[in-house]
Coordinates of C-alpha atoms and ligand atoms in Angstrom, one line a residue:
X1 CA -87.2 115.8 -92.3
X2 CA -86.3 112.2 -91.5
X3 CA -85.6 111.6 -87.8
X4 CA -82.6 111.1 -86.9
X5 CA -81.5 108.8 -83.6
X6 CA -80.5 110.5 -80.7
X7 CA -76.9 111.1 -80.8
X8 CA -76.4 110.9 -76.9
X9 CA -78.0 109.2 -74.3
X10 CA -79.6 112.5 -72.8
X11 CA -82.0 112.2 -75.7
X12 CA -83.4 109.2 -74.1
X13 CA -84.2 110.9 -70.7
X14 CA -88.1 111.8 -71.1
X15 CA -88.2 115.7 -70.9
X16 CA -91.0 117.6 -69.5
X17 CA -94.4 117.7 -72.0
X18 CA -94.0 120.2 -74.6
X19 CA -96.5 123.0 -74.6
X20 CA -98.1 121.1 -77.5
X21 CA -98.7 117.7 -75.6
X22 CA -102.4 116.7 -76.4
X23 CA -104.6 117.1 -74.2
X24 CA -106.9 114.8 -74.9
X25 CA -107.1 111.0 -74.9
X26 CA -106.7 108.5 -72.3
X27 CA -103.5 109.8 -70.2
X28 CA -101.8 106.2 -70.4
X29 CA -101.6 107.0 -74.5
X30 CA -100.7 110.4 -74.1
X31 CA -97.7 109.3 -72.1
X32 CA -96.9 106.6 -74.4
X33 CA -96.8 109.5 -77.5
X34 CA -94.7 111.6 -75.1
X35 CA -92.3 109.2 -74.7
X36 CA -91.8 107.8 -77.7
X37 CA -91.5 111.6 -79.0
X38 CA -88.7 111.8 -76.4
X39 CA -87.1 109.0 -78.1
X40 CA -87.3 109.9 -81.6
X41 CA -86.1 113.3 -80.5
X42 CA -82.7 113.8 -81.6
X43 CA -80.4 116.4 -79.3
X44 CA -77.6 118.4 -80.2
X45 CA -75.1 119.6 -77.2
X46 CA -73.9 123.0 -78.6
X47 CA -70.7 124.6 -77.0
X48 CA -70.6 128.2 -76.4
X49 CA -67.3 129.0 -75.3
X50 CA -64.6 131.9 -76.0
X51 CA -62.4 134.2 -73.0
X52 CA -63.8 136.1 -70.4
X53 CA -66.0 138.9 -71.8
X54 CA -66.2 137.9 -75.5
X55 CA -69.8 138.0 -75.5
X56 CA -71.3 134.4 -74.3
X57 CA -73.6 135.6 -71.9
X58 CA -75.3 138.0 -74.4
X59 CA -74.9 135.7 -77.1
X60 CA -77.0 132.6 -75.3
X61 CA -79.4 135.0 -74.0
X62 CA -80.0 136.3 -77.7
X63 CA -79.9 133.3 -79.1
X64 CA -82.7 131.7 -76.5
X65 CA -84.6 135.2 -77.2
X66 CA -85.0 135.7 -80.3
X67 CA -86.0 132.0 -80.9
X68 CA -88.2 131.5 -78.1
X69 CA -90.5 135.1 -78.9
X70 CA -89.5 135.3 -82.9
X71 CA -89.1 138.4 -82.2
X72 CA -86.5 138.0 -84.6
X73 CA -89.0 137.4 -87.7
X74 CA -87.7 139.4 -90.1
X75 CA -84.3 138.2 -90.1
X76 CA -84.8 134.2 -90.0
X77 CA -85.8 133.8 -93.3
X78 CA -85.0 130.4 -93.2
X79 CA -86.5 129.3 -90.0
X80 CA -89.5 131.4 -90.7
X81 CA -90.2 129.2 -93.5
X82 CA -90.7 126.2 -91.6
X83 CA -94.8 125.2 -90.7
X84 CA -95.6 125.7 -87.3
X85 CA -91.7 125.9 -85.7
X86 CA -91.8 127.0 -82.3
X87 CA -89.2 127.0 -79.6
X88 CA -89.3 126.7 -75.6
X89 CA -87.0 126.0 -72.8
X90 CA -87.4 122.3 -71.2
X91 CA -85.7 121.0 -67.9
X92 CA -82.1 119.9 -69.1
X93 CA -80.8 117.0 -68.9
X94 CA -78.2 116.9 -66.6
X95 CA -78.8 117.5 -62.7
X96 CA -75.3 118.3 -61.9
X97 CA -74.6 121.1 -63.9
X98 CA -76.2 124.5 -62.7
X99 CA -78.3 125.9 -64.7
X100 CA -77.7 129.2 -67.6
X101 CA -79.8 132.0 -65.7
X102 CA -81.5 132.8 -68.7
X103 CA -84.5 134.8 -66.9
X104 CA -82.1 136.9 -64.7
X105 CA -79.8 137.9 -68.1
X106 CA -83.1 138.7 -69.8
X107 CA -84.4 140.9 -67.4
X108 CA -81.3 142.6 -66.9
X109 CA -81.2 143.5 -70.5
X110 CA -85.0 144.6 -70.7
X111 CA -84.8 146.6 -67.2
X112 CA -85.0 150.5 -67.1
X113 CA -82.0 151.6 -68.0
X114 CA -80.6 148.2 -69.8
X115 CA -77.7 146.7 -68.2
X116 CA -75.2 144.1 -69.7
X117 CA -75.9 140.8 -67.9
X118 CA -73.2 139.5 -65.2
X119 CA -70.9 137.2 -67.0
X120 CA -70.0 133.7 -67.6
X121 CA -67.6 132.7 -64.7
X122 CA -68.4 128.3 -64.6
X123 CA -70.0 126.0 -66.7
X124 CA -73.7 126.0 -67.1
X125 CA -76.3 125.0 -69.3
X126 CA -79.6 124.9 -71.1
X127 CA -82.1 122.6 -73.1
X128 CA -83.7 124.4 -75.8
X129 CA -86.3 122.8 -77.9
X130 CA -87.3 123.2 -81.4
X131 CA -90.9 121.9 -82.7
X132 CA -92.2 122.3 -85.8
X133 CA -95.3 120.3 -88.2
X134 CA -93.6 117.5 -89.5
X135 CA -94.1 116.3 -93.4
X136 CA -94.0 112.7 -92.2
X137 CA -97.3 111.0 -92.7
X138 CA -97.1 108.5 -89.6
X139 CA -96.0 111.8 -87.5
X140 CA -99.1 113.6 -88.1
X141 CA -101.6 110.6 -88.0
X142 CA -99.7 110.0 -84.6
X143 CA -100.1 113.9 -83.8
X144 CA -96.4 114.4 -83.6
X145 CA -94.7 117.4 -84.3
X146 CA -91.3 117.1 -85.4
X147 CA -88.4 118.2 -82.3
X148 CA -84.8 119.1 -81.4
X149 CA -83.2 119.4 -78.5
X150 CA -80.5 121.6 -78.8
X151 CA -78.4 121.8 -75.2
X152 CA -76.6 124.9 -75.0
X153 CA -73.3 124.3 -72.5
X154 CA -71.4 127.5 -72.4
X155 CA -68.1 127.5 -70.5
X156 CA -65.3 129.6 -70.0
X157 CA -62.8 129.4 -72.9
X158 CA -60.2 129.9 -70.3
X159 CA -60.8 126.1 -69.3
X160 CA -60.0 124.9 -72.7
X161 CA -56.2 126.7 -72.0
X162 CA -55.4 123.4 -69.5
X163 CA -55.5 121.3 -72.4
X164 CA -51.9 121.7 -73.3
X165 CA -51.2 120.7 -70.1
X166 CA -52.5 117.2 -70.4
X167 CA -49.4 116.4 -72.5
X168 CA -46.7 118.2 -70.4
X169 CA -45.3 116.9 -67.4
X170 CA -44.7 120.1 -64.1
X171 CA -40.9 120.8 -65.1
X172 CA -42.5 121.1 -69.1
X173 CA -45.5 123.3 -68.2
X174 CA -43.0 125.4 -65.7
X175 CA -40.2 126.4 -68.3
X176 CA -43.0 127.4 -71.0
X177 CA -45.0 129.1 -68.3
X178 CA -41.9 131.0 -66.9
X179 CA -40.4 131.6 -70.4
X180 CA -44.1 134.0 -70.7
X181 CA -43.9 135.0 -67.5
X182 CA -40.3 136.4 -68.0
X183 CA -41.3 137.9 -71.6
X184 CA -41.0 141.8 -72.3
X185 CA -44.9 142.1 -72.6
X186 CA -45.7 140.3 -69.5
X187 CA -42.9 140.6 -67.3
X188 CA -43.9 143.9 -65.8
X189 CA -46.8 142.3 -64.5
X190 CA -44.8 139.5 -63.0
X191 CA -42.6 141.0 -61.3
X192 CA -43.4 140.5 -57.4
X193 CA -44.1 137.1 -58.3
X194 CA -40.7 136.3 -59.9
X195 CA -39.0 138.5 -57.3
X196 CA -40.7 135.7 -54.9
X197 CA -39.6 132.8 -57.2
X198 CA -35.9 134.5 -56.8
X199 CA -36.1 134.1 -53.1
X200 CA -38.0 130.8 -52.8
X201 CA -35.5 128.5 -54.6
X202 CA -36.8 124.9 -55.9
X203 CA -35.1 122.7 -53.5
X204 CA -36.7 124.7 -50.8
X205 CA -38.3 122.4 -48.2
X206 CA -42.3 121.6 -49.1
X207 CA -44.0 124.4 -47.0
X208 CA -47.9 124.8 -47.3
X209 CA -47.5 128.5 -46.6
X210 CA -45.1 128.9 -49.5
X211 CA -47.1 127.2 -51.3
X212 CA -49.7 129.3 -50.6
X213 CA -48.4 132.8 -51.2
X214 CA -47.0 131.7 -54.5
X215 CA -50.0 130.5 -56.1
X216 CA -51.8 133.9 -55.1
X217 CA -48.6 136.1 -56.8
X218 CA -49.0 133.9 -59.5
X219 CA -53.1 134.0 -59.5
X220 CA -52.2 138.0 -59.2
X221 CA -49.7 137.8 -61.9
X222 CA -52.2 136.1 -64.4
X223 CA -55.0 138.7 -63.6
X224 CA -53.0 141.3 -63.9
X225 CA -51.8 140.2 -67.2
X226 CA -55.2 139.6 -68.9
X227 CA -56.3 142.8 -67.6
X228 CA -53.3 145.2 -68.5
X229 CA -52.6 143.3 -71.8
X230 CA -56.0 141.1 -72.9
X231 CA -54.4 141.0 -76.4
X232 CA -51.2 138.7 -75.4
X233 CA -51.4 135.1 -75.1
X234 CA -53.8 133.4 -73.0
X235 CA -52.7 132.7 -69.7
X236 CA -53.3 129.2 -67.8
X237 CA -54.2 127.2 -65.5
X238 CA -58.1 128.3 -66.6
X239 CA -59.0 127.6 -63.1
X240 CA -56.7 130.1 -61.5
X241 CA -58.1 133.1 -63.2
X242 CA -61.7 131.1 -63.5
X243 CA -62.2 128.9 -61.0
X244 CA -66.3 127.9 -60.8
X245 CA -66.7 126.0 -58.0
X246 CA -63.1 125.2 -57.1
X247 CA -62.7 128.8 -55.4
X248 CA -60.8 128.1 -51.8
X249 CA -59.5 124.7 -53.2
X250 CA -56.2 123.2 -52.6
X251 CA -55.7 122.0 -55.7
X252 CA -54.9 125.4 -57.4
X253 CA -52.3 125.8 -54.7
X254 CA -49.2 125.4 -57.3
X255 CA -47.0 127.6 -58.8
X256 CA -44.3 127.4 -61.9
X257 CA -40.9 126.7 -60.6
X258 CA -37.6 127.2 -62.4
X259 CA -35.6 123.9 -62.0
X260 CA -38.1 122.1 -61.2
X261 CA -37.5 118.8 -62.9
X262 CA -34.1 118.2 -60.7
X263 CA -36.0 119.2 -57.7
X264 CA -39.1 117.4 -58.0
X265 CA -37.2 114.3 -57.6
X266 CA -36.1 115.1 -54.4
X267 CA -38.7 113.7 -51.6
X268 CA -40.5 117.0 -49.4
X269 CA -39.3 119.7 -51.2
X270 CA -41.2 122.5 -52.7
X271 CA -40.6 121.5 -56.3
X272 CA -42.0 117.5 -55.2
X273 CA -44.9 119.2 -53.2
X274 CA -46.0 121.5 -56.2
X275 CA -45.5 118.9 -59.0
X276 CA -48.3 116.9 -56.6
X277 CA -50.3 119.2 -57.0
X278 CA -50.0 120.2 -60.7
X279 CA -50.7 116.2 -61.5
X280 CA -53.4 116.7 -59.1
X281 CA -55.1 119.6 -60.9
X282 CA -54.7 117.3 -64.5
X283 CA -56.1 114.3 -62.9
X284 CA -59.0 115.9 -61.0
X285 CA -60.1 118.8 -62.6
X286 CA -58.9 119.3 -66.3
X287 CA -59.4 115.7 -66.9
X288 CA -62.9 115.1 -65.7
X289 CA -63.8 118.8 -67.5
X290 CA -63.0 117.1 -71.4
X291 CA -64.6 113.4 -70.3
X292 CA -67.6 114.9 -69.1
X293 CA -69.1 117.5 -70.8
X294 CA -66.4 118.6 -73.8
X295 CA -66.4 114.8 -75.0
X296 CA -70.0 115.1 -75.3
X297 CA -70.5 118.4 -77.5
X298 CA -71.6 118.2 -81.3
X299 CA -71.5 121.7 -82.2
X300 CA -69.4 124.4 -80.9
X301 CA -69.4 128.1 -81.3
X302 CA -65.8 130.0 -80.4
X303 CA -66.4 133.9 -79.7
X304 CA -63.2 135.9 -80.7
X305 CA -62.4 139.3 -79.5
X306 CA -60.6 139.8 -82.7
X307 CA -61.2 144.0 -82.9
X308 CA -59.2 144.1 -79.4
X309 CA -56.8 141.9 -80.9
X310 CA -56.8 144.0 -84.4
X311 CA -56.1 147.2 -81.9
X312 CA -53.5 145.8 -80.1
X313 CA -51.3 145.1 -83.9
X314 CA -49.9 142.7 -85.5
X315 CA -48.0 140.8 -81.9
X316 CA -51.8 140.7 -80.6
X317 CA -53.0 139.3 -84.2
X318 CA -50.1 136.7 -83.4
X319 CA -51.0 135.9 -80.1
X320 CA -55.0 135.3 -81.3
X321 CA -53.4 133.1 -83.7
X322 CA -51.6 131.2 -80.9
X323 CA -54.6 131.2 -79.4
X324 CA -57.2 129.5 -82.1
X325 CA -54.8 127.2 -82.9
X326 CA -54.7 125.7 -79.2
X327 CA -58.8 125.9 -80.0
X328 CA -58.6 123.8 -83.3
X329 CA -56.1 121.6 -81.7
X330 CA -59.2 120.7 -79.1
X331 CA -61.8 120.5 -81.3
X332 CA -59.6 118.4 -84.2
X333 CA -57.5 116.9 -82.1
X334 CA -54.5 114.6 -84.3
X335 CA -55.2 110.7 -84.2
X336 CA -52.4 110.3 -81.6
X337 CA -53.6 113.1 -79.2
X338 CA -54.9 112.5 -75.4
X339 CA -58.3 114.1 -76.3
X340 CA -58.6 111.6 -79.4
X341 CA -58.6 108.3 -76.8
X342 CA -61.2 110.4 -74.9
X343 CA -63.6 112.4 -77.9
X344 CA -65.4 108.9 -79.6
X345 CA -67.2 111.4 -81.7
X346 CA -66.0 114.7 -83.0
X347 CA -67.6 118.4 -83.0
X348 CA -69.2 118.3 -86.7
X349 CA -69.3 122.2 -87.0
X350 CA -67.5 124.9 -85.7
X351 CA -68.6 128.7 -85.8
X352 CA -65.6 131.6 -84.9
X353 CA -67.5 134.7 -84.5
X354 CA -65.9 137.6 -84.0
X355 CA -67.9 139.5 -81.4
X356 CA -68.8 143.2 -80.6
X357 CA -68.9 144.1 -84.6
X358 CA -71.4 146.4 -84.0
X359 CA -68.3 148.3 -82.8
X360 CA -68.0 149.2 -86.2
X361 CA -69.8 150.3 -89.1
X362 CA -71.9 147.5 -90.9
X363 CA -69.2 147.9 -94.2
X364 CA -66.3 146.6 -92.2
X365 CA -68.4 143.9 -91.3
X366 CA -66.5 141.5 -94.1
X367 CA -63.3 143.0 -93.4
X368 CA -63.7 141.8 -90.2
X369 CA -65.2 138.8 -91.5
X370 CA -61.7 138.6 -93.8
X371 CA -59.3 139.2 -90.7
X372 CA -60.7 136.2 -88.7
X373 CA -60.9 133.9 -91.6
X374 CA -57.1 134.6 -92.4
X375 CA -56.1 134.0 -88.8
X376 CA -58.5 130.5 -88.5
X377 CA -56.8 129.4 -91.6
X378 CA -53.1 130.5 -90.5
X379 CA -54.0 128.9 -87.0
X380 CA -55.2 125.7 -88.8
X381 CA -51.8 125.5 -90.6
X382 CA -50.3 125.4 -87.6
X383 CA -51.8 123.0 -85.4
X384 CA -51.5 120.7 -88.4
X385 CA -55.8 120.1 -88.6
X386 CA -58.0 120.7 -91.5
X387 CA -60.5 123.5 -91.2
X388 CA -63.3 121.7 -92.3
X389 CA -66.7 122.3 -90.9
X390 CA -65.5 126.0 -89.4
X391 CA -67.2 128.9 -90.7
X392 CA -65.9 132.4 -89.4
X393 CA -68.7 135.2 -88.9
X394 CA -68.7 138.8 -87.7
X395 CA -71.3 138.7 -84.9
X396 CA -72.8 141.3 -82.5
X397 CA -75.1 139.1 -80.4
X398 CA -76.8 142.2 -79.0
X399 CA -76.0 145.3 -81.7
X400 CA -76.0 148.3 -79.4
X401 CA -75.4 151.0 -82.0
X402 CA -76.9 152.0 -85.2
X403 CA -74.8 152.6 -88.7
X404 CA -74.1 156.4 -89.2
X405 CA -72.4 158.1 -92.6
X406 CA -70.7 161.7 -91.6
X407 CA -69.6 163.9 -94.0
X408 CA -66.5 166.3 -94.0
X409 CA -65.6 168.1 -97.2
X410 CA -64.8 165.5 -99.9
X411 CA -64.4 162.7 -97.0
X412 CA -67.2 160.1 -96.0
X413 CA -66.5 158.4 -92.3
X414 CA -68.9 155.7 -91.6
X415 CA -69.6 155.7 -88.0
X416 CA -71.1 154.6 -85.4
X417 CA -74.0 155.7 -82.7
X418 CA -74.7 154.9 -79.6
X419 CA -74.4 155.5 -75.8
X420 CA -71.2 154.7 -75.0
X421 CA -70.8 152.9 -71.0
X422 CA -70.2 156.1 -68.3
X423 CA -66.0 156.0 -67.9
X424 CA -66.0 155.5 -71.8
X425 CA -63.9 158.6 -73.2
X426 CA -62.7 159.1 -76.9
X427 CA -60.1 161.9 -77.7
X428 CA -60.6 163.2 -74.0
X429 CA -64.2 163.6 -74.0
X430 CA -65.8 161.3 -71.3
X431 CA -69.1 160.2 -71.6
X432 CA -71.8 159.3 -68.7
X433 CA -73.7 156.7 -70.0
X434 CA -77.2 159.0 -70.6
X435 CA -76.2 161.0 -73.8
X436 CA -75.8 159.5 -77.4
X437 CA -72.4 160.1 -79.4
X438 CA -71.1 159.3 -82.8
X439 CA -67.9 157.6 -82.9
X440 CA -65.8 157.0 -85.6
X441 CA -63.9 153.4 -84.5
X442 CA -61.4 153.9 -87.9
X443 CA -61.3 151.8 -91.3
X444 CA -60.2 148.0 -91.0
X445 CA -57.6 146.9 -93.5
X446 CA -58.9 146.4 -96.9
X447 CA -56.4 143.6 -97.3
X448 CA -56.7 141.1 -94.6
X449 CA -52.9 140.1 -94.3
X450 CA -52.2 144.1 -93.8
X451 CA -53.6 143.1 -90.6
X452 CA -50.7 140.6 -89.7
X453 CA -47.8 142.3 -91.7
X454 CA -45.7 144.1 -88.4
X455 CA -44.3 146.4 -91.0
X456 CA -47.4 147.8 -92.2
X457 CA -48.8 151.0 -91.1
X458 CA -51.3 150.6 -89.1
X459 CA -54.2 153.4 -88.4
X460 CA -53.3 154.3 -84.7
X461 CA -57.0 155.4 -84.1
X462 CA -58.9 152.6 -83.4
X463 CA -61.7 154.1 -81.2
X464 CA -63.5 150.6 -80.0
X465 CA -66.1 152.2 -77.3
X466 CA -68.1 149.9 -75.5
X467 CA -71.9 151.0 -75.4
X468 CA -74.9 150.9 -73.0
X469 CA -77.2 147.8 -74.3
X470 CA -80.2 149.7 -76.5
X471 CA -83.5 150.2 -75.3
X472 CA -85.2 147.7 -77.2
X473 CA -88.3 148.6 -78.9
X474 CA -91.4 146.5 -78.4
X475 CA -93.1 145.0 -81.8
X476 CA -96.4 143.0 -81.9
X477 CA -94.4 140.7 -84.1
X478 CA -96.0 136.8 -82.8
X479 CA -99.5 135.9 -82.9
X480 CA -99.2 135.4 -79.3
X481 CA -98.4 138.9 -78.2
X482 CA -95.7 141.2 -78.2
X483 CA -92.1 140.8 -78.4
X484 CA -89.3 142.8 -78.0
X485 CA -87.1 143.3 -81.2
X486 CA -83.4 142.0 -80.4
X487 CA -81.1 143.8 -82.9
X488 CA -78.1 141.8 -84.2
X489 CA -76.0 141.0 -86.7
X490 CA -75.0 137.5 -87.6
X491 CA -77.3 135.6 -85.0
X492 CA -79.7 134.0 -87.9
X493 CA -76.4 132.6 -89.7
X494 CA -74.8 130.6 -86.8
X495 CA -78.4 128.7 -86.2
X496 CA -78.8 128.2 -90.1
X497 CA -75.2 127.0 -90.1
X498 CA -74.6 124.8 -86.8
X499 CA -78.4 123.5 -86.8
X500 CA -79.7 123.6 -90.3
X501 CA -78.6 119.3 -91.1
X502 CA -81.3 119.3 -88.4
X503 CA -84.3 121.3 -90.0
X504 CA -86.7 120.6 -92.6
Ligands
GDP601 P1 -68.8 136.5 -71.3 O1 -67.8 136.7 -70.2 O2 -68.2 135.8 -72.4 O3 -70.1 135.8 -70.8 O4 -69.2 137.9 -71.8 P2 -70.6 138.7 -71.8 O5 -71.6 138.1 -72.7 O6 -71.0 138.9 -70.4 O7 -70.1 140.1 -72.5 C1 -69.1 140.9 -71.9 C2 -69.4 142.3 -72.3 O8 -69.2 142.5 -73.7 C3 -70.8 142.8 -72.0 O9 -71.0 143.2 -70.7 C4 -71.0 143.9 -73.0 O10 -70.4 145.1 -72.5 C5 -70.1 143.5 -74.2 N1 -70.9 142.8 -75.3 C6 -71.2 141.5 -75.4 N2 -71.9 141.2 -76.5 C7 -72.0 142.4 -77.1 C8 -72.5 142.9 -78.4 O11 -73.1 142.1 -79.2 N3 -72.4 144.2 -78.7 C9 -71.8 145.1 -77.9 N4 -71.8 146.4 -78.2 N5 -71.3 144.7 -76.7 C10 -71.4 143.4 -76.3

């Protein structure tokens, strides 16, 4: 493979000495090979992002695991095929972004009994290295193995929300926000908040208090929502529900407010005091969040929850679509858009995995596939963007069950086994988290736009459990030890596809 220059300036910060660095030689040319292999080493920032609880945590984990103990042999054909490739975590690049706790995840995940990692809640990230023999003649007279950095920067899809609000002004983002809030599906979880709004009044002098106890009814409101009804639309302001290390912080003191154009005008009322605050929160916090690290990103994987959307029917189909199209309006943003002045390059590739597939048997794996595709490409047509560069996958970053075929009479249901999570129960049995069961989660739609169609039957018994991460077996797979063997489906396909311009 030709190198390629470094496509941000990070790739010009010398990293720490790869396992690899000769040892011998007079130090002074030692460092002078180190750094010029710094600077010929090109890096690729890959997003992770996707709502609370798709799957990012276990999916960067996997994706660092698998690669860093090829543990995953058997399944990366195409990596494994490539002299000498290796993998291991460097110091990244940038100081003022925490770290991903890549150990701690691990650990949890290996411990006795397994336990799902905590999840993403801020921004974090992680420099990943690839090294492998180069072809290149001058590389191997020099030494040099041939590298990538790949810096994984996973972040909370619910930050990517605030984007709309970049074009609307606080009476524009309080109409659509109240129209939601006052919709059949969400207004039952809005109610003491818009029982507050009904006694507050927009003219209302500017009281901090207020101002207060209607951002945490709203902050409620929004929690509640994505908890009682995941599948509707997603709610903003990101940092309300998400907010990293604004928690405490003044700025997500604000609150929609009906009529608020007419009373934001007026000098110290409520309505002038919260529209403050909402330009406040664009200025300080969404803006800075796209300059500095969504500008930067190359690559960028979206995880879907597209079964829970698929149980919820064809409103909650709607709503993902709603959804991905705000997403491929941020990652192809129109010539004319905010994020164009700010983006000067654009993310190349795009991977929309639908997580957790491993909730189902392996054969509705493409149907699942199909249903995501349909709603990128529906999505796409909306926001007006072309879909090139986007592949859709079904994922499980971390497959928890195995594929079973039960028999009854002349009918054949593929399930699947595992141990569902204690509190899991299916048709009134209640499981405890020790004890395998085979669950049958129901047949996807052969026909993808069945899916989407609200007049088509739809099977009613959806049983998506969630499962206790396996016990993973341990496999003398490397020549330098052991490894534990990370099941998955769909891992080896996302690196092939968002990093494979990059390999030999
Ligand atoms: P995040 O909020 O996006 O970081 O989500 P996590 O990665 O923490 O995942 C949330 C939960 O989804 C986990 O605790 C698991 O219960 C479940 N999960 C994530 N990935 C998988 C997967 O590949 N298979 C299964 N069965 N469950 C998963």
């Amino acid at each position: 493979m030709l190198a390629t220059p470094p496509t941000n300036p990070s790739a010009h910060t010398p990293a720490a000495r790869s396992p690899t660095a000769r040892s011998t030689g007079s130090s002074s040319l030692t460092r002078a090979q180190d750094y010029v292999a710094d600077v010929l080493t090109p890096t690729v920032r890959l997003g992770v992002t996707g709502l609370s609880r798709s799957g990012k945590t276990v999916l960067i984990t996997g994706l660092v695991e698998t690669l860093t103990n090829r543990s995953a042999d058997p399944s990366y054909a195409r990596l494994a095929g490539i002299p000498g490739l290796r993998a291991y975590l460097e110091p990244q690049p940038d100081d003022d972004v925490p770290r991903f706790q890549y150990e701690e995840h691990s650990s949890a995940l290996a411990g006795t009994p397994p336990a799902w990692p905590e999840s993403t809640r801020r921004i974090s990230q992680l420099r990943l290295t690839l090294e492998w023999e180069s072809s290149e003649t001058w590389r191997q007279w020099l030494g040099m193995p041939a590298r990538l950095h790949v810096d994984i920067v996973d972040y909370p899809g619910e930050w990517l929300i605030d984007l709309a609000m970049m074009g609307q002004s606080f009476a524009e983002w309080s109409e659509a926000a109240l129209t939601l809030a006052r919709s059949p599906a969400l207004s039952p979880h809005a109610r003491p908040f818009l029982q507050f709004l009904a006694d507050v009044g927009a003219t209302a002098a500017a009281d901090e208090q207020v101002a207060i106890a209607g951002a945490s009814l709203f902050t409620s409101y929004l929690a509640e929502a994505r908890r009682r009804a995941p599948a509707e639309a997603a709610l903003g302001p990101g940092r309300f529900l998400l907010p990293g290390d604004l928690e405490g912080s003044p700025q997500l003191t604000f609150f929609p407010l009906g009529d608020a154009a007419r009373a934001a005008e007026q000098p110290r009322t409520l309505a002038s005091l919260l529209a403050r605050r909402y330009d406040s929160y664009r200025a300080n916090v969404v803006e800075p969040f796209f300059r500095a690290h969504f500008a930067r990103l190359d690559r960028q994987i979206v995880l879907v929850d597209a079964l829970g959307a698929l149980n919820g029917g064809a409103e909650a189909l709607a709503n993902l679509e709603r959804g991905l199209a705000g997403v491929l309006a941020a990652f192809r943003p129109g010539r004319q858009s905010w994020l164009s002045f700010i983006t000067p390059r654009r993310v190349g590739r795009i991977v929309f995995a639908a997580t957790k597939a491993d909730h189902v048997h392996r054969s509705s794996h493409p149907r699942l596939q199909a249903i995501l595709e349909k709603a990128v490409a529906r999505a796409a047509r909306r926001a007006s963007t072309a879909g090139a560069g986007v592949r859709c996958i079904a994922l499980a970053a971390l497959r928890a069950t195995e594929d079973v075929e039960k028999v009854t009479g002349s009918e054949t249901y593929r399930c699947v086994r595992g141990i569902p999570l204690p509190g899991q129960a299916v048709a009134g049995r209640a499981f405890d988290g020790r004890k395998p069961a085979v669950v049958f989660p129901g047949d996807l739609p052969a026909d993808p736009l069945d899916a989407f169609e609200p007049t088509s039957a739809r099977p009613e018994h959806y049983n998506f459990v969630r499962f206790m991460p396996p016990e993973r077996s341990v496999q003398p797979w490397s020549a330098g030890g052991a490894a534990r063997v990370w099941p998955h489906v769909g891992l080896d396909e996302i690196i092939t596809f968002l990093l494979g311009d990059h390999l030999p």
